[in-house]
Short mmCIF file of C-alpha atoms in Angstrom, two decimals:
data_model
loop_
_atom_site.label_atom_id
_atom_site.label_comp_id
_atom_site.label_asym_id
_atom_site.label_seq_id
_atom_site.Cartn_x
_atom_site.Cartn_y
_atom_site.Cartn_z
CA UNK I 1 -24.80 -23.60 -5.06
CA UNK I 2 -24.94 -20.90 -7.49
CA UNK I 3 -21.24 -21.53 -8.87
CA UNK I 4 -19.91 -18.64 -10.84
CA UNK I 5 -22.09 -16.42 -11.85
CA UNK I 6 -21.42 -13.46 -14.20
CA UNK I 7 -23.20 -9.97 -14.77
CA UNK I 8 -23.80 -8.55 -16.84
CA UNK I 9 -24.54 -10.80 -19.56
CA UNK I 10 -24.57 -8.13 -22.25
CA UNK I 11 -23.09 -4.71 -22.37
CA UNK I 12 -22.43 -2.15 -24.80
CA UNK I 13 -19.76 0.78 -24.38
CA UNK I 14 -18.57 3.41 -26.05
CA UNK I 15 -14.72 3.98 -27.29
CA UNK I 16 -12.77 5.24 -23.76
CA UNK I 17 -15.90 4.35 -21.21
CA UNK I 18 -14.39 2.27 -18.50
CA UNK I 19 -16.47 -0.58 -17.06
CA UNK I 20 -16.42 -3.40 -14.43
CA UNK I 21 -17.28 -7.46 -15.57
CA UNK I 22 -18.55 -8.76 -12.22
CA UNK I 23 -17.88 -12.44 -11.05
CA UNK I 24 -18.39 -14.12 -7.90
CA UNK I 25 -18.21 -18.04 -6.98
CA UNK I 26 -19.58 -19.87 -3.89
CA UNK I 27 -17.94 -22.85 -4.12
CA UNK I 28 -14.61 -21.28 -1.86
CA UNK I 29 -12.17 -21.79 -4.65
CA UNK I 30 -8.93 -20.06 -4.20
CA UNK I 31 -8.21 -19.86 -7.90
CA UNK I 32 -10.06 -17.67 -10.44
CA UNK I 33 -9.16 -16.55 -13.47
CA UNK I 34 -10.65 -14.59 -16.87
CA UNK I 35 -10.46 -15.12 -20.20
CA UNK I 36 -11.70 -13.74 -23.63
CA UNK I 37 -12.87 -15.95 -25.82
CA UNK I 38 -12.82 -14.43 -29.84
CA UNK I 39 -14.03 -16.18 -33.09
CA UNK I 40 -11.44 -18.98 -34.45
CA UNK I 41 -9.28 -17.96 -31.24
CA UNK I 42 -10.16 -20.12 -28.65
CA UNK I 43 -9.98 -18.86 -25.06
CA UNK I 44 -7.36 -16.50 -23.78
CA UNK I 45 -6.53 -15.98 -20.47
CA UNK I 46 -5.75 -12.48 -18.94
CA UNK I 47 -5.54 -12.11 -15.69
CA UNK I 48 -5.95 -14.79 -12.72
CA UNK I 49 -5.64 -15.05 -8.77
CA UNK I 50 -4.46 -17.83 -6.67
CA UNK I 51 -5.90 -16.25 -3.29
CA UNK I 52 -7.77 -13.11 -1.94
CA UNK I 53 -4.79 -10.83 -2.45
CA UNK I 54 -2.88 -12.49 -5.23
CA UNK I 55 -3.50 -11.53 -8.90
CA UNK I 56 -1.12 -12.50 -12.14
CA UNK I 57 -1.08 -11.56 -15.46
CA UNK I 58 -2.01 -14.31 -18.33
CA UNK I 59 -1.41 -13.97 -21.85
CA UNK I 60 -3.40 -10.80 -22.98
CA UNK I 61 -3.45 -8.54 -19.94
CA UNK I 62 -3.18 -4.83 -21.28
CA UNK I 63 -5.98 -2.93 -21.28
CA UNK I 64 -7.52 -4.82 -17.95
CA UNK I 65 -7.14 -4.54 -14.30
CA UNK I 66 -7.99 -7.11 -11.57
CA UNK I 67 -8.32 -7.13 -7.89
CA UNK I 68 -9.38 -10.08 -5.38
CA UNK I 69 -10.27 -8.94 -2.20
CA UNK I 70 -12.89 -11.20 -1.28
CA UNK I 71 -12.11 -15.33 -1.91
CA UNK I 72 -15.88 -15.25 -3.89
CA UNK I 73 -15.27 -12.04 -6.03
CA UNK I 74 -13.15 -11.06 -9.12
CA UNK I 75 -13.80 -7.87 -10.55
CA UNK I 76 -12.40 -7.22 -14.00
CA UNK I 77 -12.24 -3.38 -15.10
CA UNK I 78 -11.69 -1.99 -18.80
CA UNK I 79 -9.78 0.76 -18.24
CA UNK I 80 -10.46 2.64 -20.94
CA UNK I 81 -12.39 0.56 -23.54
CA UNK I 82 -11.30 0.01 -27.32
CA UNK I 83 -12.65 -1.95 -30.21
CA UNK I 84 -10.28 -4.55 -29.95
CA UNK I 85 -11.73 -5.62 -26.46
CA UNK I 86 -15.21 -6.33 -28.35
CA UNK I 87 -15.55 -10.03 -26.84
CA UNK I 88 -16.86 -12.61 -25.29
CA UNK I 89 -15.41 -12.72 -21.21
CA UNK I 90 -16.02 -15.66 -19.04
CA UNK I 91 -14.63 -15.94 -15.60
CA UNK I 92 -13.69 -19.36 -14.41
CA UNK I 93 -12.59 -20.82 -11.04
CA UNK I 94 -11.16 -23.77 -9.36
CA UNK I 95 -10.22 -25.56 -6.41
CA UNK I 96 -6.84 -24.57 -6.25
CA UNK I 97 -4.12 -23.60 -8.58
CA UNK I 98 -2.66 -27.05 -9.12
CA UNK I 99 -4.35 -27.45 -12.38
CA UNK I 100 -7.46 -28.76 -11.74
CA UNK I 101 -11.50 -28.83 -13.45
CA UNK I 102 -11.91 -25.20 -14.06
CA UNK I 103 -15.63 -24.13 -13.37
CA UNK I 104 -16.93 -21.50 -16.27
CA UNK I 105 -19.45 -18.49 -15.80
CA UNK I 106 -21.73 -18.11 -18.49
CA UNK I 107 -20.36 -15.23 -19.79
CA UNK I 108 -20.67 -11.23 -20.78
CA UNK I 109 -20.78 -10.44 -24.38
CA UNK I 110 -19.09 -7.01 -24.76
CA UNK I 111 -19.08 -4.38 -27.57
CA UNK I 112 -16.91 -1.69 -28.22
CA UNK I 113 -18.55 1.02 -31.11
CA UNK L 21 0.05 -18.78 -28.39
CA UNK L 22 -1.99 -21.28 -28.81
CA UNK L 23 -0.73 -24.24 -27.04
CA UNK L 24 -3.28 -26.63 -28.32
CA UNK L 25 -4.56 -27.42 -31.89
CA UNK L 26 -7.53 -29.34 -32.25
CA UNK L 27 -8.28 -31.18 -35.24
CA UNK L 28 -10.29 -31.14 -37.34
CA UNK L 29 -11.83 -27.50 -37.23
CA UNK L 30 -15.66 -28.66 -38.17
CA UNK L 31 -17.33 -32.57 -37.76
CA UNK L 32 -20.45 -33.53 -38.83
CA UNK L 33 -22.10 -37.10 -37.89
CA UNK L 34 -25.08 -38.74 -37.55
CA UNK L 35 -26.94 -40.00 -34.56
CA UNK L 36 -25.25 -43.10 -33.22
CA UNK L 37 -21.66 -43.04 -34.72
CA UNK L 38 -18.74 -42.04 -33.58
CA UNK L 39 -17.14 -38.96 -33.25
CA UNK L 40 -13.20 -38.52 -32.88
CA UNK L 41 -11.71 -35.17 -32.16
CA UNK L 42 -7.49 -34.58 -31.93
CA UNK L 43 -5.42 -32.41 -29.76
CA UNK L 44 -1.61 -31.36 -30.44
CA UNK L 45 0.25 -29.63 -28.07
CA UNK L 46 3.92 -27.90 -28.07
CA UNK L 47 5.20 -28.28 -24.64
CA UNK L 48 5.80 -30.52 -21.68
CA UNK L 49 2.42 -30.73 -19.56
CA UNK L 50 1.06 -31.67 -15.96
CA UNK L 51 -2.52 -32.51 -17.51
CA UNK L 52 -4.77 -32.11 -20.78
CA UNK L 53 -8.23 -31.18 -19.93
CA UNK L 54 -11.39 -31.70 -22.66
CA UNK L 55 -13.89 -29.27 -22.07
CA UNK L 56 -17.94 -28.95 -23.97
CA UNK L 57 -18.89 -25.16 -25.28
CA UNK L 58 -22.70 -25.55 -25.75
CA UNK L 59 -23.78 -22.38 -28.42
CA UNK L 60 -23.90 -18.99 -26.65
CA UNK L 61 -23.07 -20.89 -23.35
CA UNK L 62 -19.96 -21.35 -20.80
CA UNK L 63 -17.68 -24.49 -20.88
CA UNK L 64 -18.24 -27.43 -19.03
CA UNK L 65 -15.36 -29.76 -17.93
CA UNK L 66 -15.49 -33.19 -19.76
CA UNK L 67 -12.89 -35.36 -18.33
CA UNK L 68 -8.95 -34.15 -17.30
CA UNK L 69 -5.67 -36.85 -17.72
CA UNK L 70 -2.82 -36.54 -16.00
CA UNK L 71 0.73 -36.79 -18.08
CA UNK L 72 1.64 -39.96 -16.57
CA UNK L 73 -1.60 -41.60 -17.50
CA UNK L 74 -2.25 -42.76 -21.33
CA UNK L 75 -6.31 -43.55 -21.18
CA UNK L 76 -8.98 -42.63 -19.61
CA UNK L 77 -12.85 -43.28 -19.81
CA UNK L 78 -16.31 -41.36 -18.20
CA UNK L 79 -19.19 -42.91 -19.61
CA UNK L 80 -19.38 -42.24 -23.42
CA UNK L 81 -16.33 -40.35 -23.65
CA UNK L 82 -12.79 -42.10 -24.09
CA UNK L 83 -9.54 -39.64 -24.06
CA UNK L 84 -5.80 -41.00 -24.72
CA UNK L 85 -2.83 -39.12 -24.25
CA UNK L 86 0.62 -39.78 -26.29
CA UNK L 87 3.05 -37.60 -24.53
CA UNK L 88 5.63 -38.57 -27.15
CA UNK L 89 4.12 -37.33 -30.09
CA UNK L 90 2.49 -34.50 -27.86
CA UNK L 91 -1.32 -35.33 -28.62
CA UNK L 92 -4.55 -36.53 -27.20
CA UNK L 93 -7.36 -37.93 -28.65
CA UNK L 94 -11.64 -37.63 -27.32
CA UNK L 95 -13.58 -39.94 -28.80
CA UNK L 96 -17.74 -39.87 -28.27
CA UNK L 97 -19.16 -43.22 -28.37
CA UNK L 98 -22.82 -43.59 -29.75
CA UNK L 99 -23.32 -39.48 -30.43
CA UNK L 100 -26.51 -38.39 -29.37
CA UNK L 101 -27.88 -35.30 -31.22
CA UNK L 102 -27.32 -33.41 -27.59
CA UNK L 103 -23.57 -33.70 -28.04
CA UNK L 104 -23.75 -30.85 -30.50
CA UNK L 105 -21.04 -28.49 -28.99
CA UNK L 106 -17.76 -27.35 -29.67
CA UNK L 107 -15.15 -29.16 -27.68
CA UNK L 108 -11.50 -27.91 -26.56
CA UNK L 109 -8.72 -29.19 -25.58
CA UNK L 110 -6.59 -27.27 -22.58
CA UNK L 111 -3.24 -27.75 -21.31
CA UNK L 112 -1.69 -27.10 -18.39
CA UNK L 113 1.67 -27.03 -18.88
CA UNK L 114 4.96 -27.55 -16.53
CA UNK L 115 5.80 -24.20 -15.51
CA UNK L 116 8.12 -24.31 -12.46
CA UNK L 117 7.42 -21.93 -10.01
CA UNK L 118 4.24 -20.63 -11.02
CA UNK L 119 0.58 -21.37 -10.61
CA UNK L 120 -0.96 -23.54 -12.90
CA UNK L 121 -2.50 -21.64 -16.29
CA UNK L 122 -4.77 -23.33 -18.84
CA UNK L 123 -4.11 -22.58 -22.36
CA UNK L 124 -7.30 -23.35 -24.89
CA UNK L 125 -7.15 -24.73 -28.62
CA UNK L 126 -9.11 -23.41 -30.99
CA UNK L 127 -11.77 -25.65 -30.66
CA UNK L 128 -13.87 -28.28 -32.53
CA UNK L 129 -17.41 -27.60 -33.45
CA UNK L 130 -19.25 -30.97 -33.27
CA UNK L 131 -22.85 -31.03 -35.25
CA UNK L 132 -24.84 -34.79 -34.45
CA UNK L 133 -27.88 -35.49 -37.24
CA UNK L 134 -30.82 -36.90 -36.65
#
């Protein structure tokens, strides 16, 4: 198994460009989930799915969009990209959404100039 | 918010001691997950307890979990130079109605000497 895997791993974008983080799992977890992870903030989670179909917002949603059409693939788009989205974004999945072992992507390293 | 707190910030140790990181949390949980950030790398679950359960052990690693005073403990046995990582603790928290959401603490950034 591959796990969850995560592309780009780097990616640089201009103030307003619009972009898609790519994540896919083959494990057949129904929950996934992203988060942003920012120096002396620890990770923050902002958007997750409990099923192809089902998305939720998480702490720090504005600014992103999800969709889960697929049980292996979450898509997460910048909209319309600012500095403050400069980050670190790893995708995660799990089992289910009963609060189990989350399983991390390696992550995208995004900057905003 | 931050829901966990881990404590301290920074630890350095030498090969073969003992390393002791802290967790506090602010609300009522279902479990407290401990989870290894290796530099420029994604996390990697260490061990998860349950809130009705106060210990719990996977080879070098030991967690405990005080519900009452709304903390957890990981202790590394016999570091290893390889254990250099930051750790973090996550919470998932009772949240009636609603699918489960892990909230992260800041972290703490572990540094084993030879």
């Amino acid at each position: 198994n591959a796990g969850v895997t995560q592309t780009p791993k780097f990616q640089v974008l201009k103030t307003g460009q619009s972009m898609t983080l790519q994540c896919a799992q083959d494990m057949n977890h129904e929950y996934m989930s992203w988060y942003r992870q920012d120096p002396g903030m620890g990770l923050r989670l902002i958007h997750y799915s409990v099923g192809a179909g089902i998305t939720d917002q998480g702490e720090v949603p504005n600014g992103y969009n999800v969709s889960r059409s697929t049980t292996e693939d979450f898509p997460l788009r910048l909209l319309s990209a600012a500095p403050s989205q400069t980050s670190v974004y790893f995708c995660a999945s799990s089992y289910s959404w009963g609060g189990n072992e989350q399983y991390f992507g390696p992550g995208t390293r995004l900057t905003v100039t | 918010s931050q829901q966990g707190e881990e404590d301290p910030q920074a630890l350095s140790i030498q090969e073969g001691e003992n390393a002791t990181m802290n967790c506090s949390y602010k609300t009522s949980i279902n479990n407290l997950q401990w989870y290894r950030q290796n530099s420029g790398r994604g996390l990697v679950h260490l061990i998860l307890i349950r809130s009705n359960e106060r210990e719990k052990h996977s080879g070098r690693l030991r967690v405990t979990l005080d519900t009452s005073k709304k903390s957890s403990s990981l202790l590394i046995t016999a570091s290893r130079a390889a254990d250099t990582a930051s750790y973090f603790c996550a919470t998932d928290a009772v949240n009636t109605g609603t699918a489960s959401k892990l909230t992260f603490g800041t972290g703490t950034r572990l540094q084993v000497t030879l």
